Short mmCIF file of C-alpha atoms in Angstrom, two decimals:
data_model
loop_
_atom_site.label_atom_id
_atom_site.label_comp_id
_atom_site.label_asym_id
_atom_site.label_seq_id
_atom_site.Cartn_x
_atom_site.Cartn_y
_atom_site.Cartn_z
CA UNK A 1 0.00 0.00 0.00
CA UNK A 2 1.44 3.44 -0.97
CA UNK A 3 0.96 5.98 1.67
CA UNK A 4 0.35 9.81 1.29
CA UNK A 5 4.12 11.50 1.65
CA UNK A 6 4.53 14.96 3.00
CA UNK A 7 4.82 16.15 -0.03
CA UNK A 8 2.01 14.54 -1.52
CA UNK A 9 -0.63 15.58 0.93
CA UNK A 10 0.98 18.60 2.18
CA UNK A 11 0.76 22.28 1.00
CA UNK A 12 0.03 22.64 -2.32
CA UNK A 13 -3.12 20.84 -2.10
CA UNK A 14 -4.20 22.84 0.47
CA UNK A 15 -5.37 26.72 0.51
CA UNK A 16 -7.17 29.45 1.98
CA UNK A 17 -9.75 31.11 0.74
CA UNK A 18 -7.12 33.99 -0.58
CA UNK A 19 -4.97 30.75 -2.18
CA UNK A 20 -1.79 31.21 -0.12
CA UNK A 21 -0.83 28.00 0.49
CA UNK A 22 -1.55 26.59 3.95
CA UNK A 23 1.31 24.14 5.26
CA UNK A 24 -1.62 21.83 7.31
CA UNK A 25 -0.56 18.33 5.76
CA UNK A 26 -2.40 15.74 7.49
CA UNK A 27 0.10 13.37 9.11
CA UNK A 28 -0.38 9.38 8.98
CA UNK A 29 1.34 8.50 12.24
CA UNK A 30 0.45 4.62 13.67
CA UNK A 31 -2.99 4.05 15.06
CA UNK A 32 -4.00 1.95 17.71
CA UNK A 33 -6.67 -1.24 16.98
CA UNK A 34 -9.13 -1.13 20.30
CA UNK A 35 -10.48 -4.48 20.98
CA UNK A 36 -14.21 -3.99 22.35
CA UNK A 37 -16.83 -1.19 22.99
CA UNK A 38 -15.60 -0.74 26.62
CA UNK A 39 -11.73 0.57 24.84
CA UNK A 40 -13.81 2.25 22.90
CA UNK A 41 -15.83 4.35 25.31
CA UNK A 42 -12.85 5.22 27.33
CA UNK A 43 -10.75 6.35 24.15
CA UNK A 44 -13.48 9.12 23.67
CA UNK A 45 -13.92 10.18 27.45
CA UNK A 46 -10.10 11.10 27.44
CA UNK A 47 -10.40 12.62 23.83
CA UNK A 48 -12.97 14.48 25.34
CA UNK A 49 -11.31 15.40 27.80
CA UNK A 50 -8.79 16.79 25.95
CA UNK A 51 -11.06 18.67 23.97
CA UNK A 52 -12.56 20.24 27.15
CA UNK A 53 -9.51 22.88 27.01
CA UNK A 54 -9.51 25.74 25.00
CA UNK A 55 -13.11 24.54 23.70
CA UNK A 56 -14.13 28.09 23.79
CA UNK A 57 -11.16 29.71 22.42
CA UNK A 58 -10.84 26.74 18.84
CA UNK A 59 -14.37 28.52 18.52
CA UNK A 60 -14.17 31.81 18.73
CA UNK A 61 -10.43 32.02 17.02
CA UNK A 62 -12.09 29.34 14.48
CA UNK A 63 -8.80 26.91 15.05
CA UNK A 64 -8.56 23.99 13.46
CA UNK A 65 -8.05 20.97 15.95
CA UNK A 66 -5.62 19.26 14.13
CA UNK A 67 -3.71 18.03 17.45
CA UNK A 68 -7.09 16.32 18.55
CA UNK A 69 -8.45 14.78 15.34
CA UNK A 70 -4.77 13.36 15.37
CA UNK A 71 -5.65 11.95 18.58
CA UNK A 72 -9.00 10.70 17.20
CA UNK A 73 -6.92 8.57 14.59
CA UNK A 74 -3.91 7.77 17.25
CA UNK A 75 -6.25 5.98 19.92
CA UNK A 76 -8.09 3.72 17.11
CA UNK A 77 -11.36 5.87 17.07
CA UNK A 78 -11.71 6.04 13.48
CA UNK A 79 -11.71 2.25 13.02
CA UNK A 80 -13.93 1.46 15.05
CA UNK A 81 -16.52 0.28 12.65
CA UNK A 82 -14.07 -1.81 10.70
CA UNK A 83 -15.56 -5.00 10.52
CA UNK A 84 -13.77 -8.03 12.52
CA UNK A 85 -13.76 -10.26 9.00
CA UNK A 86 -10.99 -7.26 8.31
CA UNK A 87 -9.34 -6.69 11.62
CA UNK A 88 -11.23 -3.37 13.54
CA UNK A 89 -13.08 -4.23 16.52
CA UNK A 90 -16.94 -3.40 14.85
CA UNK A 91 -17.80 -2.26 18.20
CA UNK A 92 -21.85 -1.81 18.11
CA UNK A 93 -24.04 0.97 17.41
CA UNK A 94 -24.76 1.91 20.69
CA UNK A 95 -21.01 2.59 21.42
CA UNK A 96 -20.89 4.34 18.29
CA UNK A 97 -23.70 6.61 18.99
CA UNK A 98 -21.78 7.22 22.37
CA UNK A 99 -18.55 7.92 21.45
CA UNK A 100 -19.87 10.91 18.94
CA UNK A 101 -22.37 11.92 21.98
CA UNK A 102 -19.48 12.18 24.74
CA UNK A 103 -16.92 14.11 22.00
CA UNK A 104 -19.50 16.31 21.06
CA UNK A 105 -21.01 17.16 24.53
CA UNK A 106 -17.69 18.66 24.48
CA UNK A 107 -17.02 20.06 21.46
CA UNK A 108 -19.30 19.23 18.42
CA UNK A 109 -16.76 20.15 15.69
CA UNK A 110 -14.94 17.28 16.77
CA UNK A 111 -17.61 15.19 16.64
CA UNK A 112 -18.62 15.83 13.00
CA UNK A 113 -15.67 15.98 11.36
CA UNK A 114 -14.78 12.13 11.35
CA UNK A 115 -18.74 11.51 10.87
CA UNK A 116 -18.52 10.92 6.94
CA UNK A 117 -15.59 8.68 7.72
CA UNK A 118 -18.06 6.26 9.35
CA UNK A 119 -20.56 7.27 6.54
CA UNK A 120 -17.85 6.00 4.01
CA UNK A 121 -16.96 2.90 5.97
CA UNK A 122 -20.68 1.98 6.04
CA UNK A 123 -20.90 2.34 2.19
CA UNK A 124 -17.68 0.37 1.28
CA UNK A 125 -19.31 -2.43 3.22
CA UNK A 126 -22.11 -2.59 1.81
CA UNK A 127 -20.88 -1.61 -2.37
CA UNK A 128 -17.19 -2.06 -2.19
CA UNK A 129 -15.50 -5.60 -3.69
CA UNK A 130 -13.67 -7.99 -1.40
CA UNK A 131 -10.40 -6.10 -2.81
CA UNK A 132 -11.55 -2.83 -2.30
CA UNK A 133 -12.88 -3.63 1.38
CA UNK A 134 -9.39 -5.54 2.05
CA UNK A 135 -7.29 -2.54 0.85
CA UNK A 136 -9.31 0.44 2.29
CA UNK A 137 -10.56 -0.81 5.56
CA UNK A 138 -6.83 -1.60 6.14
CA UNK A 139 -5.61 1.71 5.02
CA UNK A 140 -8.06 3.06 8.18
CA UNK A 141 -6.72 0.58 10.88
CA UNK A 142 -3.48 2.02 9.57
CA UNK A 143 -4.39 5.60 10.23
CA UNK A 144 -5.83 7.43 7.23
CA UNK A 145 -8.75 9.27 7.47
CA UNK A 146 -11.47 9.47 4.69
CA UNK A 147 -13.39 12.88 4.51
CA UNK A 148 -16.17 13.74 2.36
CA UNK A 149 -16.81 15.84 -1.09
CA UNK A 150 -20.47 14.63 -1.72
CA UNK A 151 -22.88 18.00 -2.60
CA UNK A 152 -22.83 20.82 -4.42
CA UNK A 153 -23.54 23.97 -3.74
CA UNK A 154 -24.77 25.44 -7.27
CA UNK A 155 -26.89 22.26 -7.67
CA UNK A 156 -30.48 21.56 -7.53
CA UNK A 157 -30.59 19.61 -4.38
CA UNK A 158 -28.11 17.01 -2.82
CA UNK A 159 -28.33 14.21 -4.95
CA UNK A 160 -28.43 16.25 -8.21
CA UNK A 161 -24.54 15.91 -9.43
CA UNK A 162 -22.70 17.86 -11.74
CA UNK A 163 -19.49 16.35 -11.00
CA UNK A 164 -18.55 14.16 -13.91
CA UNK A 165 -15.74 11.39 -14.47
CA UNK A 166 -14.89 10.47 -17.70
CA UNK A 167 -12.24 8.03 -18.94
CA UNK A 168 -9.40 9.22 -21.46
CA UNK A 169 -8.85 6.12 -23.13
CA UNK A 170 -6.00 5.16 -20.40
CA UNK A 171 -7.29 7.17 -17.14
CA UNK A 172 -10.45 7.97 -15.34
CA UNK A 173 -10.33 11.55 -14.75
CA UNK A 174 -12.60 13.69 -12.41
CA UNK A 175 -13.86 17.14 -13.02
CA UNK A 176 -15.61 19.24 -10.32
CA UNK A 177 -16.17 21.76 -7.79
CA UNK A 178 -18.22 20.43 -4.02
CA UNK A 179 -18.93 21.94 -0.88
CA UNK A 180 -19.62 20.96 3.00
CA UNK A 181 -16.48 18.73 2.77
CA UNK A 182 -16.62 18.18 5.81
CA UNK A 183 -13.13 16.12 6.92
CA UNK A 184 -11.65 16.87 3.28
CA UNK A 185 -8.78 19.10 5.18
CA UNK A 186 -7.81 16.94 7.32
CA UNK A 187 -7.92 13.54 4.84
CA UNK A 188 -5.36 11.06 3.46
CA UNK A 189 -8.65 9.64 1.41
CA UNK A 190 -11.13 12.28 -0.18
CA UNK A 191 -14.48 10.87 -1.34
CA UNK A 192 -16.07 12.39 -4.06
CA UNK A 193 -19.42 11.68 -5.23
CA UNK A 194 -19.95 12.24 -9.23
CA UNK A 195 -21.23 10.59 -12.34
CA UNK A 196 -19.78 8.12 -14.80
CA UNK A 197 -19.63 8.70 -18.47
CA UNK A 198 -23.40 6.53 -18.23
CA UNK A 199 -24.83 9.05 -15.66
CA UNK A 200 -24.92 7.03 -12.93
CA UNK A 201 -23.41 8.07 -9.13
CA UNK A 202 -19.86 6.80 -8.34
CA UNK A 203 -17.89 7.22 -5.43
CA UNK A 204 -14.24 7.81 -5.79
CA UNK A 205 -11.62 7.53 -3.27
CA UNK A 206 -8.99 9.82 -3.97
CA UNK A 207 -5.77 10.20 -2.57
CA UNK A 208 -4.81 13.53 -1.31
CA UNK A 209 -1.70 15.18 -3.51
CA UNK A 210 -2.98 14.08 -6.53
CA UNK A 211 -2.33 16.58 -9.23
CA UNK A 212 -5.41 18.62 -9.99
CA UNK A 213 -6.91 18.15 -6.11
CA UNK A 214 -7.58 21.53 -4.31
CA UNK A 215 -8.99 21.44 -1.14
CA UNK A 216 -10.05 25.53 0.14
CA UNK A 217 -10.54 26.72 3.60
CA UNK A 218 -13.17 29.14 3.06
CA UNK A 219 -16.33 27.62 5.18
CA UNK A 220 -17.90 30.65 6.98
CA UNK A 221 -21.33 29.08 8.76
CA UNK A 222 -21.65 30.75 11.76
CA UNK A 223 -21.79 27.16 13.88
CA UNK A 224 -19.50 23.98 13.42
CA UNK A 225 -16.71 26.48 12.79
CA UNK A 226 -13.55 24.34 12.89
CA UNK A 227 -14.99 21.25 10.87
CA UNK A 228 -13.65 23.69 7.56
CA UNK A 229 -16.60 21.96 5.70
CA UNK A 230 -15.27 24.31 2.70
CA UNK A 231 -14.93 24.02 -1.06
CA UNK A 232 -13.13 20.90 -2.69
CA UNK A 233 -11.87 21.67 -6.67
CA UNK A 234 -11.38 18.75 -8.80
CA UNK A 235 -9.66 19.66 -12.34
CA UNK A 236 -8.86 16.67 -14.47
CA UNK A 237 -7.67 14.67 -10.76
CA UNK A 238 -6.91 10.90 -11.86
CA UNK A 239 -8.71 7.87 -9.69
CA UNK A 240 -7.63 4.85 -9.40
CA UNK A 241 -9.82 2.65 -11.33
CA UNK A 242 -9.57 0.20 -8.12
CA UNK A 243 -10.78 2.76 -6.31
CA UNK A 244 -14.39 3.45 -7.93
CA UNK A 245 -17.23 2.35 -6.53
CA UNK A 246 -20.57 2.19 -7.27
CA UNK A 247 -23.08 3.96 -6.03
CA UNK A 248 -25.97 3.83 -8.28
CA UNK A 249 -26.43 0.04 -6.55
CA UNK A 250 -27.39 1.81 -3.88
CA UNK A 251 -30.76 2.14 -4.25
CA UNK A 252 -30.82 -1.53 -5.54
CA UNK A 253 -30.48 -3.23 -2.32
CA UNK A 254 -32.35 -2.65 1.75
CA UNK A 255 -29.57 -1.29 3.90
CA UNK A 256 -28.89 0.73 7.04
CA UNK A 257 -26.44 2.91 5.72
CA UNK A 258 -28.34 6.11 5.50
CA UNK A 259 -29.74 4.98 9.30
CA UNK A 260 -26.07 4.30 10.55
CA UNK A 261 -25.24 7.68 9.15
CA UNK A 262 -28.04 9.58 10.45
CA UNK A 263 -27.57 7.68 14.14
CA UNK A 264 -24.27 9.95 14.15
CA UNK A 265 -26.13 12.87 13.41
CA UNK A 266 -28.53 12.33 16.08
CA UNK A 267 -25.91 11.29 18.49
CA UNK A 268 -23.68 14.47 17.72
CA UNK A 269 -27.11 16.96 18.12
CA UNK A 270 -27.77 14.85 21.47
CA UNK A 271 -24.07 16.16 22.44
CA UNK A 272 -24.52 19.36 21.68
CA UNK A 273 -27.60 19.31 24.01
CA UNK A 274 -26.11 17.50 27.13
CA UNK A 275 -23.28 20.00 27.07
CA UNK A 276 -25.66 23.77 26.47
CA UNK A 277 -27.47 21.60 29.53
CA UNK A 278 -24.36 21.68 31.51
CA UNK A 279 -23.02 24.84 31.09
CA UNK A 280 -26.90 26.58 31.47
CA UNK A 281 -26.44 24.83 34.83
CA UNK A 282 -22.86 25.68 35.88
CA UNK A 283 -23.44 29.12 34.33
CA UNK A 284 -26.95 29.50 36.99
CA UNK A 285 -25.53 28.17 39.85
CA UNK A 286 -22.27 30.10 39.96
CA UNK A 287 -22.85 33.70 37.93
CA UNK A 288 -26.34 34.22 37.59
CA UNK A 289 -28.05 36.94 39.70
CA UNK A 290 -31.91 36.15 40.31
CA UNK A 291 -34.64 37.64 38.88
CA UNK A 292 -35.73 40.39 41.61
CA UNK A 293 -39.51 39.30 41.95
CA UNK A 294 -38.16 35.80 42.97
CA UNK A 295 -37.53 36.93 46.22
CA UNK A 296 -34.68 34.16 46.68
CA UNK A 297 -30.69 34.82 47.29
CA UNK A 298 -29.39 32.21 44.47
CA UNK A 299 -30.62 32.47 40.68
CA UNK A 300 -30.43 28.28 40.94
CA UNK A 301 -33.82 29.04 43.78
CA UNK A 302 -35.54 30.61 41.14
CA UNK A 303 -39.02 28.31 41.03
CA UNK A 304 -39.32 29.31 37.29
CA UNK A 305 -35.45 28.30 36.37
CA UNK A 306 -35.84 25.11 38.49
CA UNK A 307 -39.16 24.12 36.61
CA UNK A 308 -37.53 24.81 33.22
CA UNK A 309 -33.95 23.05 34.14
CA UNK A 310 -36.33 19.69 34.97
CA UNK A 311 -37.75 20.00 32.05
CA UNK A 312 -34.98 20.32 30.02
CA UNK A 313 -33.38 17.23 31.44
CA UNK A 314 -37.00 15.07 31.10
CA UNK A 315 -36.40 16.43 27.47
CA UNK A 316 -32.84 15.60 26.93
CA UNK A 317 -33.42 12.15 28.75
CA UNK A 318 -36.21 11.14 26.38
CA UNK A 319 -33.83 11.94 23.57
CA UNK A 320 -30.83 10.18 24.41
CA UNK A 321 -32.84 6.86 25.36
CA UNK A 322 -34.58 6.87 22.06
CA UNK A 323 -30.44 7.42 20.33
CA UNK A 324 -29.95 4.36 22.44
CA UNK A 325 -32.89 2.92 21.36
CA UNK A 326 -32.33 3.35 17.73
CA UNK A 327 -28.54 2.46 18.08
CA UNK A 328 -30.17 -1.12 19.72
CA UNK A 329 -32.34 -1.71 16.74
CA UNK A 330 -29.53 -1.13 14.34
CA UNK A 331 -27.45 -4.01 16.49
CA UNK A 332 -30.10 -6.12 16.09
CA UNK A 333 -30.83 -5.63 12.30
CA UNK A 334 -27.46 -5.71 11.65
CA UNK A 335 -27.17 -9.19 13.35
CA UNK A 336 -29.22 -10.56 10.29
CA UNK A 337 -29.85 -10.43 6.55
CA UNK A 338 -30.77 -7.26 6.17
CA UNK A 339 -34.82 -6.71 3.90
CA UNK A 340 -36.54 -4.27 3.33
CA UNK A 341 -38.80 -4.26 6.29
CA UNK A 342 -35.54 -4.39 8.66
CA UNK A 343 -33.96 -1.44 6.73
CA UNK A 344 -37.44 0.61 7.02
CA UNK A 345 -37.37 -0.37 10.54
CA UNK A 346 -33.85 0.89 11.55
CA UNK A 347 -34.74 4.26 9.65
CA UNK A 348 -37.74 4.89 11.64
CA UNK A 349 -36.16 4.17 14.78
CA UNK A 350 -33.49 6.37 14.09
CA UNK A 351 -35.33 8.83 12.35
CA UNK A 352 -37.58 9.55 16.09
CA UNK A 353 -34.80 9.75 17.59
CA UNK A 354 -33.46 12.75 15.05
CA UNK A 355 -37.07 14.25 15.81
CA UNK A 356 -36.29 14.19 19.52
CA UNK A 357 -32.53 15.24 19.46
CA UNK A 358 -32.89 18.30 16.70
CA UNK A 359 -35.32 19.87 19.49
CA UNK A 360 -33.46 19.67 22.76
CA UNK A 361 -30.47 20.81 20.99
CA UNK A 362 -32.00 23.75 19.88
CA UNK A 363 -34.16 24.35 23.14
CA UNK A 364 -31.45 23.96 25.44
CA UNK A 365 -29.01 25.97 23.84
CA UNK A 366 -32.16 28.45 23.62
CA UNK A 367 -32.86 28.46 27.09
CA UNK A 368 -29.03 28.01 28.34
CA UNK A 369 -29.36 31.64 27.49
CA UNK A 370 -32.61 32.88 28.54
CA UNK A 371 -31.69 31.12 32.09
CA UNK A 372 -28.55 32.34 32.62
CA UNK A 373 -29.55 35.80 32.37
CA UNK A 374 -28.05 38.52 30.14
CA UNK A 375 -24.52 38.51 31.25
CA UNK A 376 -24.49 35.26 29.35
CA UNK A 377 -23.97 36.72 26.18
CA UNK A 378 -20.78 38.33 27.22
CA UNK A 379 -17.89 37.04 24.42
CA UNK A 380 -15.81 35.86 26.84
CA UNK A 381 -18.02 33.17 28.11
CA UNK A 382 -18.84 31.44 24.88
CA UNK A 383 -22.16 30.23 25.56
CA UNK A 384 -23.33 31.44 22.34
CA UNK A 385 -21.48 28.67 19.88
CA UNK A 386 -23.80 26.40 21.77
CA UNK A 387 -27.04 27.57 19.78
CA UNK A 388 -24.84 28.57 16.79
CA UNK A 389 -23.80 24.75 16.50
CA UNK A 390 -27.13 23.22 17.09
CA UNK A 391 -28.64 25.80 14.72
CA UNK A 392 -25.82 24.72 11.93
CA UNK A 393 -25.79 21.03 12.47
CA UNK A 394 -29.46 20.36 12.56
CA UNK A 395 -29.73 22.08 9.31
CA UNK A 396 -28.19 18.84 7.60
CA UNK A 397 -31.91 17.42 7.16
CA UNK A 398 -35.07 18.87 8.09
CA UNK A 399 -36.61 17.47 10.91
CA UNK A 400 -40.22 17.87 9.14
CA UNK A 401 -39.23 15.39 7.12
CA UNK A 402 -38.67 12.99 10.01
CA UNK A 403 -42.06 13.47 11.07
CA UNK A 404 -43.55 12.79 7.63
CA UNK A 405 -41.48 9.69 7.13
CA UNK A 406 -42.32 7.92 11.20
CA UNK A 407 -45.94 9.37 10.41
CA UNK A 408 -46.17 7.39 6.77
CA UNK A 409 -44.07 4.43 8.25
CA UNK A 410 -47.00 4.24 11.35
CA UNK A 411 -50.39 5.24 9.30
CA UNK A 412 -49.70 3.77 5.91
CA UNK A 413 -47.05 1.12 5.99
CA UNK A 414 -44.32 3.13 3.65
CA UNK A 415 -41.10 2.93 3.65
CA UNK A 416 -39.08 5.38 3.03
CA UNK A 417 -36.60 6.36 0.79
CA UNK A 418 -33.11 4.64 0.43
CA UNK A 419 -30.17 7.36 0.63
CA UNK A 420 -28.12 8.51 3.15
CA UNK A 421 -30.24 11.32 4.68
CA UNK A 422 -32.68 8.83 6.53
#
């Protein structure tokens, strides 16, 4: 296997949104294999623990946390999904789900930037040859990160592609311009969604430093600010042949990739809730000054701010056993040949969950706010990047749509739709 050289993946490749050239190669240093969920769960406490320091400041200052997503890779987090046929530890669902939930009750940025990896993993599974599952899975458990280039920004929604690949006679070459890339910046592997000289959707792995490959660090959303979800330029970049896959068999097949993908959304929104939930409380109990017509010394004796902190937690409670919930019926699907009614059923499951963790992310960063009292929105504390993030991250599918899919599944037996957004 050849691996990405400093040179290869290193500056050139790289820019800002001026075009300077940014030297922010991604390094491919050894990465541990964990053996079980319980390595698992205690790789991300201490990753989030790390995290925890200078959360606030990564925000604000919009760094990029290079020295912790190296520490994702380092500890084995990133393989985590690899199946045991090819030598990861396929922990479950349920420690999936909580390893994104724990990172991102700490910082959220964290939490989504390896997300498509899993999304990828899930895919290759499922579409990718014995080769091509042999070769990339063990590029992962070797340290390389995959990060996405799927949509477009100029198209007419996600799945409409205007990315093309088209073979020379001796080379497939890709053409194209994507957005949201989220992990692209920090990737040995970039995945790139276009269409074949047929018109149908292919996925191509491409390694970073190939000729033609820009990747441009110009992603401005006011939430999710270090996941540099920016622009990816593709002009003429070769692909491996090997490294094609295809994605128009997608639709052909039940799976659970688009409910494995959307568990991590959940699980990341259900972060982002548990930790505005925390610091609403810290933030009451130590700074707040109560309201005067309470008539109490503390702000934490407030009746009203006790009333709406329980029902916050009910809230967030309700969410996170439903992630569990979902992550539990994706074990047990998984477990077995996979139908259609199992694949409807793992969507649906995950899809109330969504319903449930969109809200309380957005209504306790809300309220983290309202509670705390106006010195809250003083800069220096940070408390606003918790709404910002919920805001940006639950934006990645609308949460009506969740409703209209469990309400179709329950009242008139349909399933829904196959792709990676449910």
């Amino acid at each position: 296997m050849v691996h990405p050289t400093a040179a290869e993946s290193g500056s050139p490749a790289l820019q800002n949104t001026s075009g300077d050239a940014l030297d922010l190669a991604p390094r491919l240093a050894p990465a541990r294999i964990l053996r079980n969920d319980e390595e698992a769960l205690q790789a991300a406490h201490e990753l989030a623990e790390a995290a925890r320091d200078q959360a606030i400041e990564r925000d604000r200052e919009r760094q990029l946390p290079w020295t912790l997503i190296e520490q994702f890779t380092a500890s084995g987090l990133g393989s985590i999904a690899v199946p045991r046929e090819f030598g990861g530890p396929q922990v479950s669902y349920r420690t999936i789900a909580e390893v994104f939930r724990v990172i991102s009750a700490v910082d959220p940025a964290l939490g989504q930037i390896p997300q498509n990896q899993f999304g990828m993993l899930a895919l290759l599974q499922l579409l990718g040859t014995p080769a091509q599952r042999q070769r990339l899975f063990g590029s992962v458990l070797q340290g390389w990160r995959i990060g996405n280039a799927g949509p477009e920004r100029s198209s007419k929604h996600t799945l409409d592609l205007r990315a093309r690949v088209e073979h020379d006679g001796q080379r497939y070459l890709l053409t194209g311009e994507k957005f949201y890339s989220t992990g692209a910046i920090f990737a040995h592997w970039v995945a790139v969604k276009a269409l074949d000289e047929q018109g149908r959707p292919v996925l191509a792995l491409i390694q970073r430093g190939r000729q033609g490959l820009r990747i441009v660090d110009d992603w401005s959303g006011f939430g999710q600010r270090t996941t540099a979800s920016g622009t990816v330029l593709l002009d003429r970049v070769e692909v491996d042949a090997e490294n094609l896959i295809p994605l128009w068999q997608f639709g052909e097949r039940p799976s659970i990739q688009g409910a494995a993908s959307q568990l991590i959304q959940a699980a990341i929104d259900a972060g982002i809730a548990a930790g505005a939930l925390r610091d609403a409380i810290a933030f009451v109990r130590e700074k707040s000054r109560p309201w005067v017509d309470a008539n109490v010394e503390r702000a934490s004796d407030d009746p009203y701010v006790i009333a709406d902190i329980g029902r916050l937690h009910v809230d967030l409670h309700a969410a996170e056993a439903l992630l569990r919930k979902a992550a539990g019926v994706l074990d047990d699907v998984s477990a077995d040949v996979i139908d259609a009614d199992a694949a409807a059923r793992a969507s649906i499951a995950v899809a109330e969950a969504k319903v449930l963790t969109t809200e309380i992310s957005l209504l306790a960063s809300e309220k983290l706010l309202e509670l705390a009292g106006s010195r809250a929105t003083l800069a220096e504390f940070g408390l606003d990047r918790h709404w910002r993030n919920a805001r940006t991250h639950t934006l990645h599918d609308p949460v009506r749509w969740k409703y209209h899919a469990v309400g179709a599944y329950h009242l008139n037996g349909r399933h829904p739709a196959r792709h990676s957004w449910i």
